[in-house]
Coordinates of C-alpha atoms in Angstrom, one line a residue:
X1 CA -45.1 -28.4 -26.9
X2 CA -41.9 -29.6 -25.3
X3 CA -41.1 -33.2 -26.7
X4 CA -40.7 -36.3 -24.4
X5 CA -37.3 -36.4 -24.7
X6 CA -36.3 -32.9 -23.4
X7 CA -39.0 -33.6 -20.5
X8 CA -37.3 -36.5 -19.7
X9 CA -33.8 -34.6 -19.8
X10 CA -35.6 -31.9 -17.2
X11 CA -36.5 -34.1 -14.7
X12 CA -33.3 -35.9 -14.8
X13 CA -31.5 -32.4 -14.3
X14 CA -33.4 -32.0 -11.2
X15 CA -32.9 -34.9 -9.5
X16 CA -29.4 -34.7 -10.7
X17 CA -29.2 -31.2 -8.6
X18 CA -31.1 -32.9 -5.9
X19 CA -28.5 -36.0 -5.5
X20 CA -25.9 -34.0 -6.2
X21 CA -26.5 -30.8 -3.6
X22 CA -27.3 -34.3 -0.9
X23 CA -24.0 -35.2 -2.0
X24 CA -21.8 -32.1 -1.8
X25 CA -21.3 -29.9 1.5
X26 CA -24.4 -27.6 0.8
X27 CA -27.5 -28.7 1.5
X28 CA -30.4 -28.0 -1.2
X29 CA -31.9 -25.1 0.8
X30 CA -28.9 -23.3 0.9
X31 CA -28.1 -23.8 -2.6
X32 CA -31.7 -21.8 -3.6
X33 CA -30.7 -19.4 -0.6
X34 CA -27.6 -19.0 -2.0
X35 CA -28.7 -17.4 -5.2
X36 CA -28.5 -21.1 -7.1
X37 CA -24.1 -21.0 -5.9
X38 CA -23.1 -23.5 -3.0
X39 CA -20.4 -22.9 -0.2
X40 CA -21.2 -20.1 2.7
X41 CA -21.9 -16.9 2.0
X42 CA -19.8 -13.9 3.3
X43 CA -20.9 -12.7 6.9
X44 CA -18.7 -9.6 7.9
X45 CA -16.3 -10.6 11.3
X46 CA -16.8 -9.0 14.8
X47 CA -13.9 -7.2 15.7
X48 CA -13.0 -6.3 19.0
X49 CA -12.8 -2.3 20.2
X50 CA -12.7 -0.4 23.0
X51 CA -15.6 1.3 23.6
X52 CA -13.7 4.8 24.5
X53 CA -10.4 5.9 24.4
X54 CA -8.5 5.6 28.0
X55 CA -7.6 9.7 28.2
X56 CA -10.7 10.6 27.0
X57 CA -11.7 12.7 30.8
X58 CA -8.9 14.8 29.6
X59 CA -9.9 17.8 28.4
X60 CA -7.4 18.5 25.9
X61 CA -8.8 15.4 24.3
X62 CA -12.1 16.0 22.7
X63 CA -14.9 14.3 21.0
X64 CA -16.5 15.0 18.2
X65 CA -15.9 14.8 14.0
X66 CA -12.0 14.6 13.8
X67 CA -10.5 16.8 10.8
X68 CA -9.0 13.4 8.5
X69 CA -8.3 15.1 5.0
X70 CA -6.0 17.5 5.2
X71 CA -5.2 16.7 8.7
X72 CA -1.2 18.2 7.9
X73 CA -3.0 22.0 7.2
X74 CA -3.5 21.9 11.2
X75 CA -0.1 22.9 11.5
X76 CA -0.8 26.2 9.1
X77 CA 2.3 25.6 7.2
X78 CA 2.5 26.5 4.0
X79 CA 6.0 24.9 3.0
X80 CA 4.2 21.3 4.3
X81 CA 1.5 21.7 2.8
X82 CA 3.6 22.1 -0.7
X83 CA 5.8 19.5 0.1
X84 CA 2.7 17.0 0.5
X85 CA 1.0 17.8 -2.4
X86 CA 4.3 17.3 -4.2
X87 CA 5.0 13.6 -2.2
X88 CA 1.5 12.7 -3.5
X89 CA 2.1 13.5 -7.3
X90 CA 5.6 11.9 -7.5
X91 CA 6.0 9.2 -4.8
X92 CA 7.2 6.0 -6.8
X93 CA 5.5 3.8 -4.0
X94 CA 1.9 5.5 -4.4
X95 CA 2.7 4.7 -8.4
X96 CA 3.4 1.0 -7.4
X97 CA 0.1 0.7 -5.6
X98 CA -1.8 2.5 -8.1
X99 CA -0.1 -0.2 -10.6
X100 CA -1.5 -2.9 -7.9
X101 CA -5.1 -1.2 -8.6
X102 CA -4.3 -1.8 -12.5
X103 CA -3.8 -5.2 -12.3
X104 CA -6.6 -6.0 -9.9
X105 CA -9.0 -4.6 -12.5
X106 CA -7.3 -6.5 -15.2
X107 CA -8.2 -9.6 -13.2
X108 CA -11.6 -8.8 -12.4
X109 CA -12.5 -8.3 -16.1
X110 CA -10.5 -11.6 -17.0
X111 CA -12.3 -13.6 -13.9
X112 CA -15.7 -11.9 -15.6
X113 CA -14.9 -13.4 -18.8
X114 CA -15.5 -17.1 -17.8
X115 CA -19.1 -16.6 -17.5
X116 CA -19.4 -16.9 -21.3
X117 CA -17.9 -19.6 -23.1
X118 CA -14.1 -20.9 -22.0
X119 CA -13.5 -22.2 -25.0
X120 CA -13.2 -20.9 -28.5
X121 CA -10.8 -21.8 -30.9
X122 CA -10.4 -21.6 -35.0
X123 CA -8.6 -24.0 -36.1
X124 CA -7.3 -25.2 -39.7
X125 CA -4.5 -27.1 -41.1
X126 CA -3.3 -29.0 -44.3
X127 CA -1.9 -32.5 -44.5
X128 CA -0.6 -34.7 -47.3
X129 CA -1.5 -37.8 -46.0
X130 CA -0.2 -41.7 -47.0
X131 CA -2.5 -44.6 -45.8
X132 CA -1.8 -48.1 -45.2
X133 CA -2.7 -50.6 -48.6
X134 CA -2.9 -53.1 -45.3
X135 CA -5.7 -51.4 -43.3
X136 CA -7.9 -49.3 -46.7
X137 CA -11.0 -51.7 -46.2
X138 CA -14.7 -51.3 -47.3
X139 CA -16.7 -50.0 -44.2
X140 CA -18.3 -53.7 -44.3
X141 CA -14.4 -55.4 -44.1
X142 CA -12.9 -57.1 -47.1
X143 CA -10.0 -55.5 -49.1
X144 CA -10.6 -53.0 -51.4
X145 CA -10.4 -53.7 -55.2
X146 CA -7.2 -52.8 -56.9
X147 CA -8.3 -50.3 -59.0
X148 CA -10.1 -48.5 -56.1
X149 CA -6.9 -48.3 -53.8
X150 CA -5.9 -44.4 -52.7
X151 CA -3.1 -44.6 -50.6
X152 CA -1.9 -41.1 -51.5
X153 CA -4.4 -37.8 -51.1
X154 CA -4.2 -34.3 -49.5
X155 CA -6.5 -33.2 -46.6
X156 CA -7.7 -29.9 -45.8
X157 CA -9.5 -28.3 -42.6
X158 CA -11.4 -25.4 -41.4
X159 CA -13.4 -25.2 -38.4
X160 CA -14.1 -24.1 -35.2
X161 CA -15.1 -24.7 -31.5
X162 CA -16.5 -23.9 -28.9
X163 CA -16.8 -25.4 -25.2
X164 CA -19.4 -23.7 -22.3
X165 CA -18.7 -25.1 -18.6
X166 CA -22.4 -23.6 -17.1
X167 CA -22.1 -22.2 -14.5
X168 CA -24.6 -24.6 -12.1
X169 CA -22.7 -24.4 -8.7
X170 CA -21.4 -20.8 -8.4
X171 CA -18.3 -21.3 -9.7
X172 CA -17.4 -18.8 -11.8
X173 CA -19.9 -16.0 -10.0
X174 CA -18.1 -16.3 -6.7
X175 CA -15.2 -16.1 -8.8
X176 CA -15.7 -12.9 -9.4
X177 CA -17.0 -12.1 -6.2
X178 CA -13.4 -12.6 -5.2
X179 CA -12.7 -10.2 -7.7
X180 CA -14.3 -7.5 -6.4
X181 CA -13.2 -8.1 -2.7
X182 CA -9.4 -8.3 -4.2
X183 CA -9.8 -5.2 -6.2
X184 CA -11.1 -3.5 -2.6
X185 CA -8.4 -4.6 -1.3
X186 CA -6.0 -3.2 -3.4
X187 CA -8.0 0.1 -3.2
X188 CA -7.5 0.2 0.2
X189 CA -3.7 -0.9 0.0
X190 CA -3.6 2.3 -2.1
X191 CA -5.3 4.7 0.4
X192 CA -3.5 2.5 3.2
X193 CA 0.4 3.6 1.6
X194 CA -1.3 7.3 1.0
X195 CA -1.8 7.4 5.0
X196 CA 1.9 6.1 5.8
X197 CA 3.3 8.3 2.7
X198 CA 1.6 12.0 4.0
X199 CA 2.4 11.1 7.6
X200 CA 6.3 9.7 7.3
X201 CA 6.7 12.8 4.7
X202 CA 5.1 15.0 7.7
X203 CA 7.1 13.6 10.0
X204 CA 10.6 13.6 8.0
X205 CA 9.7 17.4 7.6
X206 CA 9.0 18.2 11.0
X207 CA 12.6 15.9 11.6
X208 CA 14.1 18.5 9.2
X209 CA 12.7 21.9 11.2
X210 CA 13.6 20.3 14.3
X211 CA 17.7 19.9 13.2
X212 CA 17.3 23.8 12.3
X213 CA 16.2 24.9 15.5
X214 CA 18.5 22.8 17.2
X215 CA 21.7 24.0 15.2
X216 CA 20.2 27.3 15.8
X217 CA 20.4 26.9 19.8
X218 CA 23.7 25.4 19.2
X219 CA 24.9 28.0 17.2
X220 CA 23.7 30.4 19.6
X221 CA 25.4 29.3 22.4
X222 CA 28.4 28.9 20.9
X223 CA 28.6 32.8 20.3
X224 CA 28.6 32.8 24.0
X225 CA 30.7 30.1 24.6
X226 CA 33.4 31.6 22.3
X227 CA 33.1 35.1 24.1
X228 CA 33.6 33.5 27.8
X229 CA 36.6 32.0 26.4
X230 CA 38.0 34.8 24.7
X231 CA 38.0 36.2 28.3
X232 CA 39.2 33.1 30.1
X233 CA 42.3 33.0 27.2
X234 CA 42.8 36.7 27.7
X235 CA 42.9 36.5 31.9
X236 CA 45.5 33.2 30.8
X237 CA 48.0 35.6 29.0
X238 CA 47.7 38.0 32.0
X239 CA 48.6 35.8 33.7
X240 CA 45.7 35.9 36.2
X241 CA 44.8 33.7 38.9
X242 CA 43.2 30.2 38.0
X243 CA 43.2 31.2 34.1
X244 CA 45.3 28.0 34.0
X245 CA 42.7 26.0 34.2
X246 CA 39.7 28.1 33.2
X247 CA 41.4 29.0 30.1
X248 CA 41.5 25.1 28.0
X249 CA 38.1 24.2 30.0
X250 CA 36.1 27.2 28.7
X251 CA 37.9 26.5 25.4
X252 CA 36.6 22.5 25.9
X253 CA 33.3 23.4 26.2
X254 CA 33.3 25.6 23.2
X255 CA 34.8 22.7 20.2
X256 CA 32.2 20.1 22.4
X257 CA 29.5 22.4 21.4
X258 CA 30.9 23.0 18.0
X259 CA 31.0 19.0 17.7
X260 CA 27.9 18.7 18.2
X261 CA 26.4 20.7 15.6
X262 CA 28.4 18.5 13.0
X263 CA 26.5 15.8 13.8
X264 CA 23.0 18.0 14.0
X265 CA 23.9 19.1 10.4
X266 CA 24.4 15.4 9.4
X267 CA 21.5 14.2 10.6
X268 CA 19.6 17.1 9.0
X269 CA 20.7 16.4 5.5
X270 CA 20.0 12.8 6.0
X271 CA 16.8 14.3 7.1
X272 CA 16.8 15.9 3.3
X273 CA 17.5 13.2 1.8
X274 CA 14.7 10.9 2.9
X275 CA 12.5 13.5 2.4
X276 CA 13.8 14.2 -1.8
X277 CA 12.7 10.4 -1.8
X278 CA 9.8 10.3 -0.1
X279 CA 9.0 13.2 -3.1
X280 CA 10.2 11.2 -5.7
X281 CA 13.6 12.9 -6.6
X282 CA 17.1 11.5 -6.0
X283 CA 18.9 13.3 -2.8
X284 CA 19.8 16.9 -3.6
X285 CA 19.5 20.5 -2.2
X286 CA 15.3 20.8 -1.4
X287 CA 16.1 24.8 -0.1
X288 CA 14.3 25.9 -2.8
X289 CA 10.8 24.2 -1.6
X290 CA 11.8 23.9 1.8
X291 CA 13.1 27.5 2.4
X292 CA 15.3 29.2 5.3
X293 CA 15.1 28.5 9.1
X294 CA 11.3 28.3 10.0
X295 CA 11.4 26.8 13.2
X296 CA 9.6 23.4 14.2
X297 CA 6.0 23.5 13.2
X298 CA 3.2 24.5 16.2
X299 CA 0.3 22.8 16.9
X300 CA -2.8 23.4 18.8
X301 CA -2.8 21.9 23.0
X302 CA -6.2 19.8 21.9
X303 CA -7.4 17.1 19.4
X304 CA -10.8 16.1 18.3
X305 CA -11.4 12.6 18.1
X306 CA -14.4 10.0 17.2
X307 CA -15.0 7.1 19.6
X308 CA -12.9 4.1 18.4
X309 CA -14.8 2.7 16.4
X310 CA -14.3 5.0 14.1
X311 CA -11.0 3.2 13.0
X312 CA -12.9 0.1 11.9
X313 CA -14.5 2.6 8.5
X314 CA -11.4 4.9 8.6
X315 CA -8.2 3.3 8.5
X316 CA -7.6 1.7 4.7
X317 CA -5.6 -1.2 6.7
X318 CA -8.4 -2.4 8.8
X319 CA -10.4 -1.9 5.4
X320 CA -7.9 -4.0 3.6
X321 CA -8.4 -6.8 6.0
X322 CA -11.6 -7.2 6.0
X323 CA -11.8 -7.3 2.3
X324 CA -9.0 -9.8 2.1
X325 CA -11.6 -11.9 4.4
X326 CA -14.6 -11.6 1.9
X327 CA -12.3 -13.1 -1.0
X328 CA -10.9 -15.6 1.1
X329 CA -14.8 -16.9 1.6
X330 CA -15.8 -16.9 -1.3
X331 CA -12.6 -19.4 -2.0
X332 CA -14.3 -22.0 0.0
X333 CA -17.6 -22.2 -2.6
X334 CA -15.5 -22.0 -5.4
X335 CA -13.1 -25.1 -3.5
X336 CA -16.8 -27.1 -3.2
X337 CA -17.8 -26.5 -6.7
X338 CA -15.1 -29.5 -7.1
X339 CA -17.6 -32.1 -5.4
X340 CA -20.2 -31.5 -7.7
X341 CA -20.3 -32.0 -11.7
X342 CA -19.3 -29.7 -14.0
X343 CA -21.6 -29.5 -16.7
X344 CA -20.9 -28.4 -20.4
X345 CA -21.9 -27.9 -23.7
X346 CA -19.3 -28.6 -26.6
X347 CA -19.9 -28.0 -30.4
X348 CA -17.5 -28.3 -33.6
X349 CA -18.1 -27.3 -37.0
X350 CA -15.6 -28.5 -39.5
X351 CA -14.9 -27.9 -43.3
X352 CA -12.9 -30.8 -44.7
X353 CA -12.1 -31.4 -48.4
X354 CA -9.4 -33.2 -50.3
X355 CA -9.0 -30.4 -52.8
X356 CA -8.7 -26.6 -51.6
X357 CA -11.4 -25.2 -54.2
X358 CA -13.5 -27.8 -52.6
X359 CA -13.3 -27.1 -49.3
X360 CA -16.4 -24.4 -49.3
X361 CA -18.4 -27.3 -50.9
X362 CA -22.3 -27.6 -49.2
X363 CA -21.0 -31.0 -48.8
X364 CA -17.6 -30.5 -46.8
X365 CA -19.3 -29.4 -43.4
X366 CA -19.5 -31.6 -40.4
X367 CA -19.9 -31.2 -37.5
X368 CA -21.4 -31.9 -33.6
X369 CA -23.2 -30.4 -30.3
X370 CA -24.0 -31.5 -27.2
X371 CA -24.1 -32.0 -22.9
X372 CA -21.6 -33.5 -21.2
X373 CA -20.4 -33.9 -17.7
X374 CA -17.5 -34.9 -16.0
X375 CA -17.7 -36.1 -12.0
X376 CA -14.5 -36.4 -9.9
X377 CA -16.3 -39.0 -7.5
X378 CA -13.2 -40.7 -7.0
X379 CA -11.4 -38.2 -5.4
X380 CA -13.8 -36.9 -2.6
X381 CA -11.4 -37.4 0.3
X382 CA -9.0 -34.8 -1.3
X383 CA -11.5 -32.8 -2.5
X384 CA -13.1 -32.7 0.6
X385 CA -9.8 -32.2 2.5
X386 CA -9.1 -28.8 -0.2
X387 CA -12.1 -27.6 1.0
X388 CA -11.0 -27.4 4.2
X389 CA -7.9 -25.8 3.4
X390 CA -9.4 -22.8 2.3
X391 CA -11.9 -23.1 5.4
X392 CA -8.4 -22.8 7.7
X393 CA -7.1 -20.3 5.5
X394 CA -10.2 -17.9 6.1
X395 CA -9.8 -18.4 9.6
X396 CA -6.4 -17.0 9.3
X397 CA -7.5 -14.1 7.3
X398 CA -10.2 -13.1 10.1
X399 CA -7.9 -13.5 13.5
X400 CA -5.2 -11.3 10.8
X401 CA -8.0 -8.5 10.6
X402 CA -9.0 -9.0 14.7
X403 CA -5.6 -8.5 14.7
X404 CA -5.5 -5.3 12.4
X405 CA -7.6 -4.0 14.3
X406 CA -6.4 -4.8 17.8
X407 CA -2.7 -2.9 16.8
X408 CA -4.9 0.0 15.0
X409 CA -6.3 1.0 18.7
X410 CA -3.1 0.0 20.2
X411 CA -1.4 3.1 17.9
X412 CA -4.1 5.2 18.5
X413 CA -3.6 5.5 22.1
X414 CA -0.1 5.2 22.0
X415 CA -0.5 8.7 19.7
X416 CA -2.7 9.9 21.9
X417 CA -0.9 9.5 25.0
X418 CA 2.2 10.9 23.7
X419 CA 0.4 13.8 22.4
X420 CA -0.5 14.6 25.7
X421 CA 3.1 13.8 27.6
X422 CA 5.4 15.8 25.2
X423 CA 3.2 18.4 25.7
X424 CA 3.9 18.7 29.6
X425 CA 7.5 17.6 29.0
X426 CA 7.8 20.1 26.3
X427 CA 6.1 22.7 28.9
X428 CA 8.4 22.0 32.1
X429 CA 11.3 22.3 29.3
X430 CA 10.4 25.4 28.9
X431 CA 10.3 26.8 32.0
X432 CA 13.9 25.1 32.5
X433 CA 15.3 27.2 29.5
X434 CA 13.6 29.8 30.7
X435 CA 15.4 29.2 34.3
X436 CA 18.9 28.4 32.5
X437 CA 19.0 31.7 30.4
X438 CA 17.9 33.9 33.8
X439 CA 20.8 32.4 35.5
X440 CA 23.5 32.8 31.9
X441 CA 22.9 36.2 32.5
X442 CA 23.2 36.8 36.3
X443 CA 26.4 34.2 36.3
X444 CA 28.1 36.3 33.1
X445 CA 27.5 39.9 35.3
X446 CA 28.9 38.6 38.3
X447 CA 31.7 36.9 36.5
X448 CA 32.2 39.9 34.7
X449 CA 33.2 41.7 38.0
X450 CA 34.9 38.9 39.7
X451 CA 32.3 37.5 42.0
X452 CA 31.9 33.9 40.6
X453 CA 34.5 31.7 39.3
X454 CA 34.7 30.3 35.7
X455 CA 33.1 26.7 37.1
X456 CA 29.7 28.3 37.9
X457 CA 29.4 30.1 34.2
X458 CA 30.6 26.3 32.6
X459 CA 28.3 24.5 34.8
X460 CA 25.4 26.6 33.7
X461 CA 26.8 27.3 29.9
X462 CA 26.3 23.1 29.5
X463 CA 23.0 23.3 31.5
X464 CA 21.3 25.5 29.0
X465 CA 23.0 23.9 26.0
X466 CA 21.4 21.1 27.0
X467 CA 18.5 22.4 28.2
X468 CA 17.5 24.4 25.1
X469 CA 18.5 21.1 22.8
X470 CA 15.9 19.0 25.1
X471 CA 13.1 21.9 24.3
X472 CA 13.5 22.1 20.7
X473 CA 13.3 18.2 20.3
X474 CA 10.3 18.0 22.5
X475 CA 8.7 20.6 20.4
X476 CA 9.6 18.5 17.3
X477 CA 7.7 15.2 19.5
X478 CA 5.0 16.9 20.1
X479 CA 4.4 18.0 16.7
X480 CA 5.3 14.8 15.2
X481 CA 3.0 12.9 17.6
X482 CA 0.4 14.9 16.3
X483 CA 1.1 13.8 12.7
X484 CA 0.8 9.9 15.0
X485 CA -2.4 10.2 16.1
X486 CA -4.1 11.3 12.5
X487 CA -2.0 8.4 11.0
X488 CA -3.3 6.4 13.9
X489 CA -7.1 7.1 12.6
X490 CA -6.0 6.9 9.2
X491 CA -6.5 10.4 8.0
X492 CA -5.1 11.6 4.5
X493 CA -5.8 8.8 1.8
X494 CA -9.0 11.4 0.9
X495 CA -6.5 13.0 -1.2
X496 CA -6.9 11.1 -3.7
X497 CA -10.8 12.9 -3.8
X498 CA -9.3 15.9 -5.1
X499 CA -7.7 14.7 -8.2
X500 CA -7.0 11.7 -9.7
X501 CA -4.5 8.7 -8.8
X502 CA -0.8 9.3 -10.3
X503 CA 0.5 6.4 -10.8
X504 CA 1.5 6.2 -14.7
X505 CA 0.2 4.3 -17.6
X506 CA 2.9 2.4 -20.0
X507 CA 3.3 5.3 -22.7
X508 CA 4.4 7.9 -19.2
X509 CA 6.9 5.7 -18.1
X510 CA 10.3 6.7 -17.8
X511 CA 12.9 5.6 -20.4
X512 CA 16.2 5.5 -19.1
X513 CA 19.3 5.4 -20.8
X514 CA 21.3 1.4 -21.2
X515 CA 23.8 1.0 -18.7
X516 CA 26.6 1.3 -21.1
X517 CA 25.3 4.3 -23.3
X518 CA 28.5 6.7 -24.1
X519 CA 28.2 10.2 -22.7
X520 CA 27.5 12.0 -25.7
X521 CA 24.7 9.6 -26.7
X522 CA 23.3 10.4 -22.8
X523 CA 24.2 14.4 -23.6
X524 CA 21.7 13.9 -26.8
X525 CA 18.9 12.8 -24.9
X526 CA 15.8 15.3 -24.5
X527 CA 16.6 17.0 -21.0
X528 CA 13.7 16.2 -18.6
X529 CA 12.7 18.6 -15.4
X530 CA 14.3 16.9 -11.8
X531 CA 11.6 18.1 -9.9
X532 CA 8.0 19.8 -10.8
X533 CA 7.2 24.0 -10.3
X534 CA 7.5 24.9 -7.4
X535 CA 5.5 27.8 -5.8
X536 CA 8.4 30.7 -5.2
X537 CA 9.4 31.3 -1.3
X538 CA 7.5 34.3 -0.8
X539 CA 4.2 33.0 -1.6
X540 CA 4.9 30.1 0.9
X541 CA 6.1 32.1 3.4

């Protein structure tokens, strides 16, 4: 039977929870609704889509399940496919995220741990202590005989204890909930950098195969460039007429083309260089995983996409945000938790003893448990006012992931519209090259028997150098706004499905040499591989 006393305490707790809830900002309904926690709880945001993409009559764009992992094997390139897989085990960004993941569990566990007693300490210590012969009075007052006087004595202590904030208003359980949204979110941060890592490495590779084919044209045409003016510096030493002139033009044309394949070759080893980092290597020679002269890499005239609202469950960014919007809610209970008050229960035990072999004595312990509360009703203006910080601060959070979402449709149609555009551009190039090289040919025979003069052959030498350039770079936009479009729906971050994340754990992390370590101590050092295996050339080809 339940004495008085504890009755007593009962129905003061409720009427405490009643005044209190009457007090706060949630009303005592809510609290109960709330699963005993006050402040709102989370209510996923509308977002605003389009209901169907705007080319979506053309036929080139269809509808239906969209390929998202391994979106890059839709090119049927081997050599991308290797250089991918390779971007994904070594990428020092992709480890930094994973690290993010790390550290987000970390918290969650620590945030978990409050739900069990904050407080618990051991404590002990030793003093030799000297009191006052002024203030050592009987309990009752009165000085202390003389002969009773200790002035001088040791003290020693053992003890511990231990102090329990309950968890009445939520506190600590939306706490965690704001965990677990945080730790989404840096899930989806993860996934988010594995879409921008597989599509910028795509892209940098299809950059790379684009330079080749377009020093190949180049290189080309300078074969015929140089054999026009071998015959225009030939004619000049016969002295024939107009070779004068013809001669140094034809030879202009020529170096202007050779020029221009310098700067193709720089911008293809710059090309090389972001790609060795994108895999996690410092810039060197990546021949032996990216191979010879392959061309730029072809894709298929269609695409197959969902509706748009698709993005809102696909792309880790959109994901992110609305995750970031969960914790953010769960901020303002934990911000009204301050209005109400925090109840505890505190308890000490203590050994104390004057002597050391007495300090185990059944007679040394002490100690002390009970409730307490503490109530900041002074301060409910600026409590009240921090509650509406975090109210403006999940606003924020929820026109950020409207906005996610508006700039994730925006890129999607972008991709798909220039999908569609290079395609024709790249199709009425070809024709043009297709033109230019007819009319080389005819030009060169009739030059060849004096019909035409040396103007007509430059004019139409620079027309298909330029020409053929155009073609090759719209192949490489095409192909590279295909890579746009399934980073656009955020395809790819289901790699991580296959095998496991690769960022490293403290014992796998790199040790590298002091700044100021001699040579031979560096020359000592176990020799690590620069790069992983790579699969040999023929098996990629």
């Amino acid at each position: 039977m339940l004495s008085r006393s504890f009755n007593s305490c009962l129905v003061g707790l409720l009427l405490a929870v009643v005044l209190t809830t009457s007090s706060g900002c949630t009303g005592i309904g809510s609290y109960f609704r709330n699963g005993f926690k006050v402040g709102p709880n989370y209510a996923k945001p509308a977002a605003p889509v389009s209901n169907d993409w705007i080319d979506s009559y053309n036929p080139k764009v269809q509808r239906g399940e969209m390929l998202s992992a391994d979106w890059w094997k839709v090119f049927n390139d081997k050599r991308l496919d290797a250089v991918i897989e390779i971007a994904y085990q070594q990428n020092i960004s992709i480890r930094e995220a994973g690290f993010r993941i790390a550290e987000s569990q970390a918290m969650r566990s620590a945030v978990a741990g409050n739900l069990w007693p904050q407080s618990q300490q051991l404590t002990g210590d030793y003093a030799r202590l000297q009191r006052s012969q002024q203030t050592a009075t009987f309990p009752q007052g009165g000085a202390l005989p003389p002969g009773l006087l200790v002035t001088n004595y040791d003290n020693w202590s053992l003890g511990g204890a231990i102090g329990w904030e309950l968890d009445f208003w939520g506190r600590y359980r939306r706490s965690i909930e704001a965990a677990d949204a945080n730790l989404d979110a840096s899930i989806e941060a993860y996934d988010d950098a594995l879409v921008l890592l597989i599509a910028e490495t795509a892209s940098a590779y299809i950059d790379y195969r684009t330079f080749e084919q377009r020093i190949d044209y180049a290189l080309t045409n300078i074969q015929q460039q140089k054999r026009s003016a071998d015959i225009r510096v030939a004619r000049k030493k016969a002295e024939a007429i107009n070779s004068e002139i013809d001669a140094p033009q034809s030879l202009a044309n020529l170096t202007r083309t050779e020029a221009a394949v310098h700067l193709l070759e720089l911008a293809k080893r710059q090309t090389q260089n972001r790609l060795a980092v994108l895999l996690g290597m410092p810039p060197h020679d990546l021949s032996y995983i990216l191979g010879p002269s392959r061309g730029v890499p072809k894709v298929g005239d269609t695409v197959t996409l969902d509706v748009p609202a698709s993005l809102l469950r696909r792309r880790p960014d959109v994901r992110r945000a609305e995750r970031l919007v969960a914790a953010q809610s769960e901020q303002i209970g934990i911000a009204q938790t301050d209005l109400y008050p925090t109840i505890s229960i505190n308890g000490a035990l203590t050994m104390e003893a004057s002597q050391f072999p007495n300090l185990f004595a059944p007679n040394a312990w002490q100690g002390s448990v009970g409730p307490g509360f503490r109530w900041n009703v002074l301060n409910y203006g600026r409590l009240r006012n921090l509650v509406s910080v975090q109210d403006a601060i999940l606003e924020q959070r929820i026109a950020a992931y409207q906005q996610t979402v508006l700039v994730a449709n925006e890129e999607a149609e972008n991709a798909i519209v220039s999908f569609l555009r290079y395609q024709m551009q790249r199709d009425k190039l070809e024709e043009s090259v297709g033109y230019a090289q007819e009319a080389v040919r005819v030009v060169n025979q009739k030059e060849d028997k004096g019909q035409v003069d040396y103007t007509q052959v430059f004019d139409l030498e620079t027309l298909l150098v330029q020409q053929q350039d155009e073609y090759a770079t719209s192949q490489g936009n095409v192909a590279k706004s295909m890579v746009q479009i399934y980073k656009a729906m955020g395809g790819g971050w289901e790699i991580r499905f296959r095998q496991p994340m690769p960022y490293a754990m403290p014992n796998m992390i790199e040790r590298l040499p002091p700044p100021m370590m001699e040579m031979e101590e560096m020359e000592e050092m176990e020799p690590r591989p620069a790069v992983p295996p790579v699969p040999p050339v023929d098996e990629l080809e």
